[in-house]
Amino acid sequence: MRVALFATCFNDTMWPETPKATVRLLRRLGVDVEFPSKQTCCGQMFTNTGYADEAIPLARKFVDVFEGYDAVVSVSGSCTGSVREQYADLAARSGDAALADGVAKVAPKTYELSEFLVDVLGVTDVGAYFPHRVTYHPTCHSLRMLKVGDKPLQLLRQVRGIDLVELPAADECCGFGGTFAMKNADVSVAMGSDKVRRIRDTEAEVVVAGDNSCLAHIGGLLGRLRSGVRTLHLAEILASTDGDVL
Amino acid sequence: MSAPLAKTTPTFVGMPKFPAMAKDALANTQQRRNLLHATHTIRAKRASVVEEVPQWEALRLNGADVKDEVLANLDSYLLQFEEKLTERGATVHWARDAEEANRIVLDLVRAEGVDEVVKVKSMATQEIELNEALEAAGIHAWETDLAELIIQLGHDRPSHILVPAIHRGRAEIRQIFRQEMGKVGRPAPEDMTDAPRELAEAARLHLREKFLRAKVAISGANFAIADTGTLVVLESEGNGRMCLTLPETLISVVGIEKVLPTWEDLGTFMQLLPRSSTGERMNPYTTMWTGPAEGDGPQNVHVVLIDNGRTRVLADEVGRQTLRCIRCSACLNVCPVYERVGGHAYGSVYPGPIGAVLTPQLRGTSSAIDQSLPYASSLCGACFEVCPVRIDIPRLLVKLRTQVVDEHRGHNSVESRTMQAAAWMFADSRRLAKAQKASTLGGKLLGRRTALGALPWPASSWSSARDVPVPPKETFRQWWDRTGGGQA
């Protein structure tokens, strides 16, 4: 099986530890993951802000870069959602039949990390060790676009040493919402503040999610409060072992 | 008491766009408390009664299918509906827009020689601003739904489709009743407290006078059944039924998308609507009428079928699904944005997620407010999940955002220039790698700092309340190249 990593522009540039952890984790599980270097951005920021014309070439690029692989593993539920749920609309808008064909082939092979581990590799115990109190925030697009359900929790429950605590009203949006965080900053912060209050109530040391974009918003608010609560991507906890505790 | 929207014009169009209205709404702490409590209560009720229906998903699919069938053949269903109604002695009128609809209603009311009408709660009449049109002609329109009465007496605007006074607390309602009821009819009792029972009793006594006096009633309809010519209204208080049975003349203003093909189809919606809207298994009052009935109820029955932008929505194959909406407001109650800002911030008769897609489709996206509505969402998708007729609101929001951007191409805003520059950078991985060099240089210069402080506009909209992360000293791509894919 030829597996490609889609690092996403945001993680590549701002949160490189996440794709690094994903590579480490997948190799530990025997997957020889490749990083096609021509990849850039899925275009979601453009699509969701209304700039469909700007997103179309990026969808085409995504298809070109990844169509030769059996599976694409992405470190963002949100970007995966864009590929799987929005590319067809972009292809239709472009009127390019070849692009529509390419999307139909590549989109179903594009997975968010927990989907790839549970559904494709069939593992829930990835041999991780993480001796901290952790709470999990399911991000909206992984939950409602991808319908990952409790797959991330199945994986987290098998992590040795972890003290996993439930986050109340976990499935409520943190308020990030891409450019919503800028265009409607006041509402975004109001939503995020409620999320952060609930996270702090759990007394967790770490809040984990499958999207660093949501975590940047949550972490930005936690940081302003000097709360001491860390944000970590799911990949980083799953990559953590006895010899290499994060 | 939170101030009524006295500064704004009677029409919603003149209101400021969403981000400005949302900021004001967020500062209204009393309203935020009321909204939080009310939306969470009704959200939980809905979830529990939906959970007990094992075939809920099949019902949703059926609801969507029935509505899609209607919308695909709307012309023939409407003609069938008109024919059946006419056979049964009702008069059907057609209105292209709000102005035409208001003129028809006004002429009908004038023909009865009255200066007041009683009203059943109706979104369609709010949409066409019928009360304002009647008032301008010297005719008082009395809202008889309890929440609409609170809004009308408080010189306020509805904040919710189903619970118009959701933003008001009991103490506020008591004050409104005490101050205003006496000016337009029977005053509230001197010793009335803010106990819900006493408030409801004051409203009952106040409204009773109006029910018994009024010769004309105006309603909307939840459903209009084509094969029988029947109109259906669902409500919780019985006040609607008083209006629908006591006066001599009944005028119903109905959007053309309200049609259901057959009587049997009603079964699906009688399950979907109450559970989705009030969180009840069955709604307390369902009134159905098929033209006038001899010696019973209104003897002059008029139905005004309004388009008011609906055929334009219908013409759009993707946007058309918005017309499936049965106005249950489940999307409002579950929306994290609505929960915090309430309905007024949307500047639309239809607030919340459905309003953010319906209003710009009905009105077009030429005004600043209509351009801001599709962006009044974090795209979390909770609205689609609860919608009983499966309207894909997030997808429609994105579609409308695209429309807004398309209509402004060539205007050269900061945003469009930024987006185009970013798209150019992402078009080629070498360009991205080059830009990342600047980012990692920034990371190196900032040394051991973990977050940035205040930034200038437009980044300030992020940094005003959130830390900005310092870029890493090495990107993933740089690490991959340096270490030969982590093997070195």
XYZ file of C-alpha atoms in Angstrom:
734
model
C 0.000 0.000 0.000
C 1.440 3.361 -1.047
C 0.534 5.890 1.607
C 1.052 9.641 1.298
C 1.087 12.180 4.097
C -0.870 15.377 3.487
C 0.839 17.703 5.963
C -1.507 20.662 5.174
C -0.089 24.159 4.646
C -0.978 25.249 8.159
C 0.646 22.305 9.951
C 3.668 22.297 7.648
C 4.304 25.980 8.381
C 3.069 26.505 11.945
C 2.815 23.112 13.688
C 5.493 20.855 12.136
C 5.593 18.640 15.240
C 2.210 17.220 14.215
C 3.178 15.863 10.773
C 6.514 14.733 12.276
C 4.659 12.785 14.959
C 2.385 11.312 12.287
C 5.391 10.058 10.313
C 6.909 8.554 13.484
C 3.628 6.885 14.439
C 2.883 5.454 11.003
C 6.412 4.081 10.618
C 6.134 2.444 14.037
C 2.989 0.747 12.739
C 4.865 -0.482 9.649
C 3.524 2.056 7.158
C 6.161 3.436 4.807
C 4.666 6.904 4.510
C 5.798 9.281 1.775
C 5.677 13.072 1.636
C 5.013 14.231 -1.934
C 6.842 17.538 -1.890
C 4.726 19.265 -4.546
C 1.759 19.416 -2.136
C 0.699 22.786 -0.720
C -2.818 23.615 0.512
C -6.234 21.961 0.113
C -7.844 25.351 -0.522
C -10.390 25.177 2.265
C -9.698 28.689 3.494
C -10.551 29.970 0.014
C -13.609 27.763 -0.465
C -15.119 28.622 2.900
C -14.527 32.344 2.488
C -16.230 32.352 -0.900
C -13.130 32.393 -3.112
C -14.051 29.317 -5.120
C -12.112 30.418 -8.212
C -8.944 30.578 -6.121
C -9.655 27.150 -4.614
C -10.157 25.285 -7.912
C -6.477 25.227 -8.972
C -5.590 23.983 -5.478
C -8.117 21.154 -5.736
C -6.597 20.270 -9.111
C -3.126 20.312 -7.591
C -4.268 18.076 -4.721
C -5.662 15.527 -7.169
C -2.502 15.632 -9.331
C -0.173 15.199 -6.360
C -2.094 12.414 -4.625
C -3.888 10.396 -7.294
C -1.110 7.813 -7.562
C -1.427 6.752 -3.924
C -3.622 4.081 -2.322
C -4.309 6.267 0.687
C -3.736 9.865 1.767
C -3.409 10.524 5.495
C -4.147 14.076 6.580
C -3.377 15.637 9.942
C -6.502 17.809 9.773
C -10.117 16.672 9.988
C -11.174 19.979 8.534
C -8.948 19.801 5.434
C -9.981 16.162 4.927
C -13.591 17.292 5.077
C -12.940 19.887 2.414
C -11.419 17.296 0.073
C -14.154 14.745 0.668
C -17.217 17.030 0.858
C -16.390 20.230 -1.033
C -14.139 19.235 -3.928
C -17.061 17.832 -5.928
C -18.775 21.251 -5.839
C -15.521 22.946 -6.907
C -15.099 20.483 -9.767
C -18.688 21.105 -10.858
C -18.084 24.848 -10.819
C -14.930 24.459 -12.911
C -16.824 22.472 -15.536
C -13.693 20.323 -15.867
C -14.783 16.699 -16.293
C -11.240 15.403 -15.742
C -11.093 17.204 -12.408
C -14.466 15.745 -11.398
C -13.150 12.258 -12.241
C -9.941 12.860 -10.305
C -11.866 14.094 -7.269
C -14.158 11.056 -7.383
C -11.055 8.813 -7.243
C -8.925 10.694 -4.709
C -11.538 12.010 -2.250
C -12.656 8.596 -0.883
C -9.005 7.592 -0.354
C -8.271 10.678 1.747
C -8.438 9.978 5.476
C -8.138 11.880 8.698
C -5.592 10.198 11.014
C -8.000 8.366 13.348
C -9.999 7.038 10.386
C -6.839 5.727 8.750
C -5.664 4.002 11.919
C -9.015 2.461 12.901
C -10.681 1.830 9.526
C -7.738 1.156 7.212
C -5.042 -0.288 9.489
C -7.578 -1.800 11.892
C -5.669 -0.819 15.053
C -6.778 0.993 18.182
C -3.762 0.190 20.384
C -0.874 1.993 18.741
C 1.528 1.283 21.625
C 1.531 4.818 22.976
C 2.398 5.958 26.491
C 1.304 9.348 27.790
C 1.084 9.759 31.569
C -1.042 12.937 31.759
C -4.596 14.090 32.425
C -6.136 14.675 28.997
C -9.486 15.870 27.669
C -10.597 15.462 24.056
C -12.325 18.111 21.932
C -13.940 16.636 18.807
C -13.658 19.277 16.096
C -16.827 20.095 14.147
C -15.650 18.993 10.722
C -14.263 15.672 11.922
C -17.457 15.085 13.864
C -20.125 16.298 11.425
C -18.487 16.311 7.978
C -16.366 13.165 8.314
C -18.440 11.456 11.011
C -15.362 10.034 12.738
C -17.514 9.314 15.779
C -15.528 8.017 18.746
C -12.531 6.739 16.744
C -10.127 9.245 18.313
C -11.403 8.198 21.745
C -10.977 4.498 20.902
C -7.335 5.279 20.178
C -6.845 7.470 23.243
C -8.398 4.903 25.589
C -5.655 2.427 24.625
C -2.843 4.841 25.496
C -0.996 3.581 28.565
C -0.738 5.922 31.551
C -3.331 8.348 30.224
C -5.984 9.850 32.506
C -8.711 10.584 29.971
C -11.482 12.872 31.263
C -14.692 13.706 29.464
C -15.193 17.269 28.238
C -18.745 18.513 28.935
C -20.647 19.704 25.826
C -17.688 18.421 23.837
C -19.464 18.532 20.486
C -20.171 22.272 20.675
C -18.089 24.386 18.311
C -15.037 26.150 19.802
C -15.710 29.188 17.621
C -12.664 29.000 15.365
C -14.454 28.498 12.063
C -11.596 29.527 9.756
C -11.918 33.156 8.652
C -14.955 33.371 10.985
C -12.376 33.847 13.771
C -11.385 37.132 12.097
C -14.599 38.273 10.400
C -16.714 37.723 13.501
C -13.972 37.872 16.095
C -16.266 38.899 18.963
C -18.618 35.948 18.533
C -15.690 33.614 17.917
C -14.033 34.650 21.188
C -17.345 34.373 23.083
C -17.729 30.787 21.855
C -14.104 29.941 22.553
C -14.248 31.382 26.057
C -17.065 28.992 26.967
C -15.086 26.079 25.519
C -12.002 27.096 27.492
C -14.001 27.415 30.715
C -15.221 23.841 30.303
C -11.720 22.602 29.505
C -10.372 24.226 32.673
C -13.229 22.735 34.708
C -11.988 19.250 33.781
C -8.609 20.089 35.370
C -6.905 18.437 32.421
C -3.239 19.243 31.730
C -3.721 18.739 28.013
C -6.551 19.327 25.561
C -6.273 17.143 22.483
C -7.985 17.430 19.083
C -7.505 16.369 15.492
C -7.173 19.913 14.148
C -4.419 22.357 15.045
C -6.470 25.241 13.655
C -9.153 24.820 16.353
C -6.383 24.193 18.872
C -4.617 27.440 17.863
C -7.826 29.318 18.733
C -8.380 27.402 21.987
C -4.682 27.612 22.837
C -4.645 31.329 22.044
C -7.387 31.894 24.600
C -5.809 29.529 27.166
C -2.487 31.322 26.695
C -4.055 34.726 27.315
C -5.382 33.339 30.600
C -1.933 31.952 31.537
C -3.833 28.775 32.331
C -0.957 26.345 31.924
C -3.176 23.946 29.950
C -1.352 22.632 26.868
C -2.895 21.891 23.495
C -1.693 18.848 21.568
C -2.718 17.210 18.322
C -3.929 13.612 18.543
C -0.929 12.480 16.486
C 1.496 13.753 19.091
C -0.099 11.788 21.937
C -0.356 8.656 19.806
C 3.318 8.995 18.775
C 4.438 9.392 22.372
C 6.157 6.316 23.900
C 7.983 5.302 27.120
C 11.282 6.292 25.589
C 10.002 9.545 24.186
C 7.376 11.059 26.459
C 6.038 14.422 25.387
C -34.561 45.872 30.714
C -32.749 45.517 27.429
C -33.622 48.454 25.228
C -35.998 47.896 22.334
C -34.522 48.590 18.941
C -35.825 52.125 18.879
C -32.950 53.597 16.912
C -33.434 51.443 13.862
C -35.851 51.957 11.026
C -39.045 49.887 10.759
C -37.505 47.886 7.943
C -34.721 45.456 8.685
C -32.745 46.573 5.637
C -31.547 49.727 7.329
C -29.908 47.849 10.189
C -26.122 47.537 10.560
C -24.467 44.377 9.297
C -23.991 41.270 11.392
C -20.582 41.773 13.052
C -21.594 45.201 14.412
C -24.982 43.970 15.622
C -23.386 40.858 17.119
C -20.935 42.963 19.136
C -23.799 44.937 20.692
C -25.765 41.761 21.367
C -22.796 40.117 23.102
C -22.566 43.089 25.477
C -26.194 42.606 26.552
C -25.588 40.267 29.478
C -29.227 39.930 30.523
C -30.145 38.839 26.990
C -27.223 36.410 26.841
C -28.376 34.775 30.065
C -31.963 34.501 28.780
C -30.824 33.052 25.442
C -28.416 30.569 26.985
C -31.083 29.240 29.310
C -33.847 29.069 26.692
C -31.830 27.545 23.829
C -30.283 24.889 26.066
C -33.652 23.931 27.561
C -35.373 23.514 24.206
C -32.297 21.860 22.653
C -32.328 19.180 25.335
C -36.093 18.664 24.990
C -35.791 18.244 21.229
C -32.916 15.802 21.540
C -34.806 13.584 23.969
C -38.066 13.392 21.964
C -36.207 12.839 18.688
C -34.153 10.057 20.250
C -37.298 8.121 21.107
C -38.345 7.866 17.437
C -36.405 4.946 15.923
C -37.389 5.861 12.356
C -36.412 9.539 12.716
C -33.880 9.427 9.885
C -36.461 7.803 7.582
C -38.962 10.520 8.535
C -36.402 13.221 7.713
C -35.717 11.662 4.348
C -39.425 11.391 3.648
C -39.961 15.016 4.688
C -37.208 16.184 2.355
C -38.514 14.009 -0.498
C -42.089 15.277 -0.186
C -40.900 18.882 -0.172
C -38.591 18.284 -3.136
C -41.456 16.736 -5.073
C -43.572 19.822 -4.364
C -40.789 22.186 -5.385
C -40.104 20.300 -8.615
C -43.770 20.579 -9.629
C -44.844 23.656 -7.734
C -46.865 25.146 -10.583
C -49.246 22.208 -10.892
C -49.638 21.703 -7.128
C -50.485 25.385 -6.647
C -53.098 25.290 -9.399
C -54.605 22.150 -7.874
C -54.658 23.856 -4.467
C -56.369 26.931 -5.943
C -58.954 24.795 -7.739
C -59.853 22.803 -4.607
C -60.065 25.917 -2.440
C -62.238 27.725 -4.969
C -64.552 24.716 -5.210
C -64.981 24.925 -1.442
C -65.977 28.579 -1.525
C -62.702 30.328 -0.626
C -61.205 33.143 -2.705
C -57.597 32.741 -3.805
C -55.380 35.765 -4.516
C -51.867 35.737 -5.951
C -49.196 38.221 -4.887
C -45.850 38.642 -6.618
C -44.234 40.672 -3.846
C -44.774 42.213 -0.415
C -46.341 45.383 -1.762
C -48.903 43.480 -3.812
C -49.720 41.159 -0.913
C -50.185 44.063 1.507
C -52.429 45.878 -0.967
C -54.636 42.804 -1.400
C -54.974 42.312 2.359
C -55.598 46.003 2.965
C -58.372 46.107 0.336
C -60.019 43.032 1.887
C -59.881 44.550 5.381
C -61.207 47.918 4.150
C -64.090 46.151 2.392
C -65.208 44.905 5.822
C -65.233 48.485 7.115
C -63.169 47.715 10.240
C -60.243 49.513 11.868
C -58.759 46.510 13.661
C -57.858 42.877 12.990
C -56.655 40.013 15.191
C -53.652 38.021 14.056
C -52.397 34.480 14.381
C -48.613 34.355 14.681
C -47.256 34.268 11.135
C -43.768 34.600 9.673
C -45.162 35.333 6.197
C -46.952 38.477 7.397
C -43.791 39.586 9.197
C -41.802 39.023 6.049
C -44.071 41.358 4.056
C -44.339 43.802 7.019
C -48.109 43.627 6.930
C -48.640 45.098 10.404
C -46.741 48.229 9.415
C -48.735 48.517 6.173
C -52.030 48.164 8.062
C -50.935 50.646 10.723
C -50.073 53.202 8.026
C -53.642 52.832 6.739
C -55.103 53.377 10.206
C -55.879 49.731 10.926
C -54.625 48.180 14.173
C -53.348 44.629 13.885
C -53.394 42.882 17.272
C -50.944 40.011 17.680
C -52.578 37.289 19.781
C -49.715 34.827 20.226
C -48.419 35.432 23.758
C -44.812 35.975 22.693
C -45.803 38.143 19.726
C -47.964 40.182 22.098
C -44.931 40.758 24.331
C -42.951 41.900 21.287
C -45.730 44.157 20.006
C -46.419 45.773 23.382
C -42.675 46.236 23.976
C -42.189 48.001 20.597
C -39.579 45.352 19.982
C -38.739 42.928 17.184
C -39.034 39.140 17.304
C -35.739 37.474 18.141
C -36.676 33.909 17.249
C -38.979 32.211 14.728
C -40.875 30.109 17.231
C -40.216 31.924 20.512
C -40.168 35.590 19.421
C -39.621 36.876 22.982
C -36.861 34.359 23.799
C -34.543 37.239 24.713
C -36.889 38.550 27.393
C -36.999 37.532 31.040
C -40.113 37.348 33.245
C -39.396 40.600 35.030
C -39.065 42.418 31.719
C -42.354 40.953 30.511
C -44.137 42.096 33.672
C -42.849 45.614 33.166
C -43.950 45.659 29.507
C -47.447 44.437 30.420
C -47.789 46.944 33.252
C -46.644 49.869 31.113
C -48.275 49.083 27.794
C -51.415 46.935 28.064
C -53.612 49.758 29.299
C -52.686 51.946 26.330
C -54.223 49.531 23.816
C -56.926 47.712 25.775
C -57.550 46.074 29.119
C -54.705 46.949 31.507
C -52.709 44.374 33.434
C -53.900 43.751 37.014
C -52.357 46.134 39.579
C -51.043 43.310 41.754
C -49.626 41.160 38.919
C -46.269 39.572 39.833
C -43.809 38.057 37.360
C -45.092 34.512 37.962
C -45.674 32.919 34.527
C -49.233 31.978 35.493
C -50.132 35.555 36.387
C -48.511 36.949 33.258
C -50.390 34.452 31.091
C -53.677 35.296 32.837
C -53.155 39.015 32.216
C -52.548 38.289 28.524
C -55.620 36.049 28.382
C -57.900 38.729 29.794
C -56.367 41.406 27.600
C -56.731 39.320 24.444
C -60.231 38.023 25.189
C -61.705 41.467 24.562
C -60.026 41.594 21.189
C -61.095 38.089 20.140
C -64.725 38.804 20.937
C -64.750 42.153 19.146
C -62.750 41.505 15.982
C -64.584 40.864 12.712
C -61.474 40.065 10.684
C -58.605 37.692 11.436
C -55.314 37.335 9.594
C -53.233 34.165 9.708
C -50.479 32.343 7.917
C -50.395 28.572 7.500
C -47.913 25.845 8.306
C -49.129 23.637 5.484
C -51.434 23.927 2.475
C -52.666 20.587 1.149
C -53.094 20.499 -2.614
C -55.420 17.532 -3.060
C -58.009 18.749 -0.544
C -57.502 22.535 -0.454
C -56.919 22.427 3.292
C -54.894 24.940 5.297
C -53.234 23.832 8.548
C -52.020 25.877 11.527
C -50.115 24.371 14.437
C -49.869 26.295 17.699
C -49.513 25.822 21.427
C -51.861 28.274 23.111
C -55.265 28.060 21.433
C -55.148 31.785 20.702
C -54.680 30.990 17.042
C -57.780 28.812 17.068
C -59.778 31.709 18.593
C -58.748 33.864 15.611
C -59.445 31.075 13.133
C -62.963 30.396 14.404
C -64.494 33.563 15.944
C -64.270 36.357 13.312
C -66.491 36.592 10.246
C -63.647 37.028 7.776
C -60.390 35.105 7.647
C -57.472 36.174 5.459
C -54.565 33.728 5.275
C -51.237 34.853 3.863
C -49.325 31.800 2.683
C -45.927 31.391 1.027
C -46.183 29.380 -2.175
C -43.688 26.820 -0.845
C -46.053 25.705 1.942
C -47.886 23.229 -0.279
C -47.941 19.487 0.437
C -49.222 17.176 -2.310
C -51.665 15.018 -0.352
C -53.502 14.711 2.937
C -51.404 11.611 3.722
C -48.184 13.648 3.491
C -49.306 15.656 6.491
C -48.631 12.601 8.674
C -44.878 12.944 8.218
C -44.827 16.638 9.053
C -47.093 16.310 12.069
C -44.324 14.151 13.528
C -41.347 16.183 12.308
C -42.527 19.677 13.227
C -43.563 19.486 16.912
C -40.595 17.347 17.921
C -38.164 19.658 16.095
C -39.663 22.948 17.193
C -41.103 22.796 20.702
C -39.640 19.426 21.649
C -43.130 18.013 22.037
C -44.400 14.675 20.736
C -47.580 16.305 19.498
C -48.547 19.942 19.334
C -51.478 21.098 21.470
C -53.648 22.858 18.839
C -53.897 21.848 15.195
C -56.545 23.781 13.256
C -57.501 22.841 9.719
C -59.944 24.619 7.430
C -61.032 23.970 3.872
C -62.917 27.056 2.750
C -65.878 28.310 4.808
C -68.166 25.866 6.672
C -71.801 26.881 6.736
C -72.843 28.339 10.075
C -69.489 27.583 11.686
C -66.421 29.806 11.789
C -65.485 32.525 9.286
C -67.876 32.780 6.347
C -65.536 34.820 4.113
C -62.311 32.912 3.555
C -59.479 34.475 1.543
C -56.075 33.008 0.820
C -53.234 35.211 -0.439
C -50.467 33.138 -2.006
C -47.196 35.054 -1.932
C -44.079 34.665 -4.029
C -41.895 37.540 -2.713
C -38.630 36.109 -4.029
C -39.504 32.424 -3.721
C -39.517 31.659 -7.437
C -36.029 33.123 -7.627
C -34.885 30.720 -4.888
C -36.711 27.927 -6.687
C -34.799 28.601 -9.889
C -31.502 27.694 -8.193
C -31.067 23.919 -8.149
C -28.879 23.870 -5.029
C -30.464 26.834 -3.251
C -33.948 25.408 -3.791
C -33.651 23.119 -0.750
C -34.009 26.208 1.472
C -37.692 26.238 0.492
C -38.151 22.875 2.225
C -37.987 24.804 5.523
C -40.982 24.274 7.808
C -39.905 27.075 10.205
C -39.352 24.719 13.152
C -36.323 26.732 14.385
C -34.365 23.671 15.539
C -31.350 25.221 13.765
C -31.637 28.386 15.851
C -31.787 26.507 19.134
C -28.705 24.434 18.363
C -26.611 27.187 16.753
C -23.684 28.390 18.906
C -23.718 31.762 17.145
C -27.453 32.331 17.634
C -27.163 31.203 21.257
C -24.809 34.080 21.975
C -26.151 36.920 19.856
C -29.891 36.228 19.507
C -32.106 37.044 16.567
C -31.862 40.827 16.239
C -28.200 40.668 15.234
C -29.144 38.951 11.973
C -31.156 41.967 10.813
C -33.499 39.555 9.112
C -37.106 38.502 9.709
C -35.757 34.952 9.655
C -32.869 34.845 12.148
C -30.312 32.136 12.890
C -28.798 29.670 10.433
C -31.907 29.342 8.257
C -32.243 33.127 8.102
C -28.605 33.426 7.095
C -29.361 31.376 3.972
C -33.023 32.194 3.319
C -32.893 35.972 3.619
C -30.003 36.602 1.195
C -31.670 34.253 -1.269
C -35.052 36.003 -1.014
C -33.619 39.521 -1.029
C -30.390 39.026 -2.988
C -26.933 39.943 -1.697
C -26.747 43.607 -2.661
C -26.972 45.209 0.810
C -24.140 45.158 3.364
C -26.297 43.212 5.792
C -27.206 40.525 3.260
C -23.545 40.229 2.332
C -22.641 39.677 5.969
C -25.298 37.025 6.694
C -23.628 34.062 4.935
C -20.543 34.741 7.100
C -22.532 34.737 10.359
C -21.622 31.110 10.994
C -18.608 29.070 12.044
C -19.792 26.305 9.656
C -19.948 23.887 12.591
C -22.748 21.940 10.915
C -24.988 21.481 13.969
C -27.876 23.108 12.046
C -27.827 20.507 9.259
C -27.720 17.714 11.819
C -30.996 18.781 13.455
C -32.881 20.008 10.372
C -36.013 17.827 10.016
C -36.057 18.316 6.231
C -32.288 17.960 5.752
C -31.463 21.436 4.466
C -27.673 21.439 4.039
C -27.258 24.886 5.587
C -23.415 24.828 5.792
C -23.155 24.031 2.083
C -25.625 26.811 1.263
C -23.691 29.270 3.423
C -20.526 28.504 1.460
C -22.441 28.804 -1.809
C -23.787 32.227 -0.805
C -20.333 33.360 0.318
C -19.140 32.444 -3.160
C -21.959 34.514 -4.619
C -20.971 37.513 -2.477
C -17.322 37.231 -3.557
C -18.257 36.707 -7.220
C -20.422 39.826 -7.194
C -17.518 41.871 -5.844
C -14.745 40.652 -8.106
C -12.718 43.578 -9.378
C -13.444 45.736 -6.301
C -9.889 45.165 -5.072
C -10.455 44.976 -1.303
C -7.731 44.127 1.245
C -9.353 40.738 1.646
C -9.499 39.907 -2.046
C -5.886 41.023 -2.577
C -4.761 38.898 0.383
C -6.683 35.884 -0.877
C -5.293 36.222 -4.373
C -1.740 36.591 -3.095
C -2.165 33.525 -0.883
C -3.645 31.507 -3.749
C -0.684 32.492 -5.932
C 1.719 31.337 -3.228
C -0.052 27.995 -2.796
C -0.178 27.371 -6.529
C 3.458 26.212 -6.474
C 5.261 24.369 -3.647
C 8.481 26.306 -4.383
C 6.671 29.592 -3.727
C 5.284 28.184 -0.484
C 8.745 27.005 0.577
C 10.118 30.477 -0.078
C 7.393 32.127 1.993
C 8.067 29.616 4.760
C 11.681 30.789 4.904
C 10.441 34.213 5.962
C 8.174 32.596 8.526
C 10.954 30.480 10.078
C 13.274 33.492 10.062
C 10.626 35.277 12.111
C 10.543 32.276 14.444
C 14.317 32.404 14.874
C 14.361 36.153 15.502
C 11.730 35.792 18.183
C 13.959 33.309 19.984
C 12.358 31.714 23.015
C 9.113 33.658 22.966
C 6.076 31.411 22.735
C 3.438 33.961 21.778
C 3.167 37.361 20.149
C 1.394 40.329 21.712
C -0.908 42.846 20.056
C -0.736 43.061 16.275
C -1.908 45.805 13.892
C -5.142 45.535 11.884
C -6.355 43.200 10.416
C -4.445 40.688 12.577
C -5.660 42.603 15.647
C -9.053 40.944 15.235
C -7.265 37.746 16.272
C -4.725 39.137 18.737
C -7.131 41.344 20.684
C -8.226 38.334 22.740
C -6.009 35.431 21.646
C -2.284 34.761 21.772
C -0.635 34.511 18.383
C 1.733 31.549 18.154
C 5.348 32.247 17.220
C 6.272 30.444 13.970
C 8.588 27.464 14.420
C 12.267 27.754 13.492
C 11.927 24.917 11.001
C 8.891 23.902 8.943
C 7.945 20.285 8.369
C 9.070 20.561 4.760
C 12.468 21.901 5.804
C 12.819 19.109 8.379
C 11.880 16.477 5.811
C 14.489 17.779 3.348
C 17.169 18.199 6.009
C 16.742 14.717 7.488
C 15.896 12.829 4.309
C 12.370 12.182 5.501
C 13.348 11.744 9.145
C 15.763 8.917 8.266
C 18.973 10.882 8.780
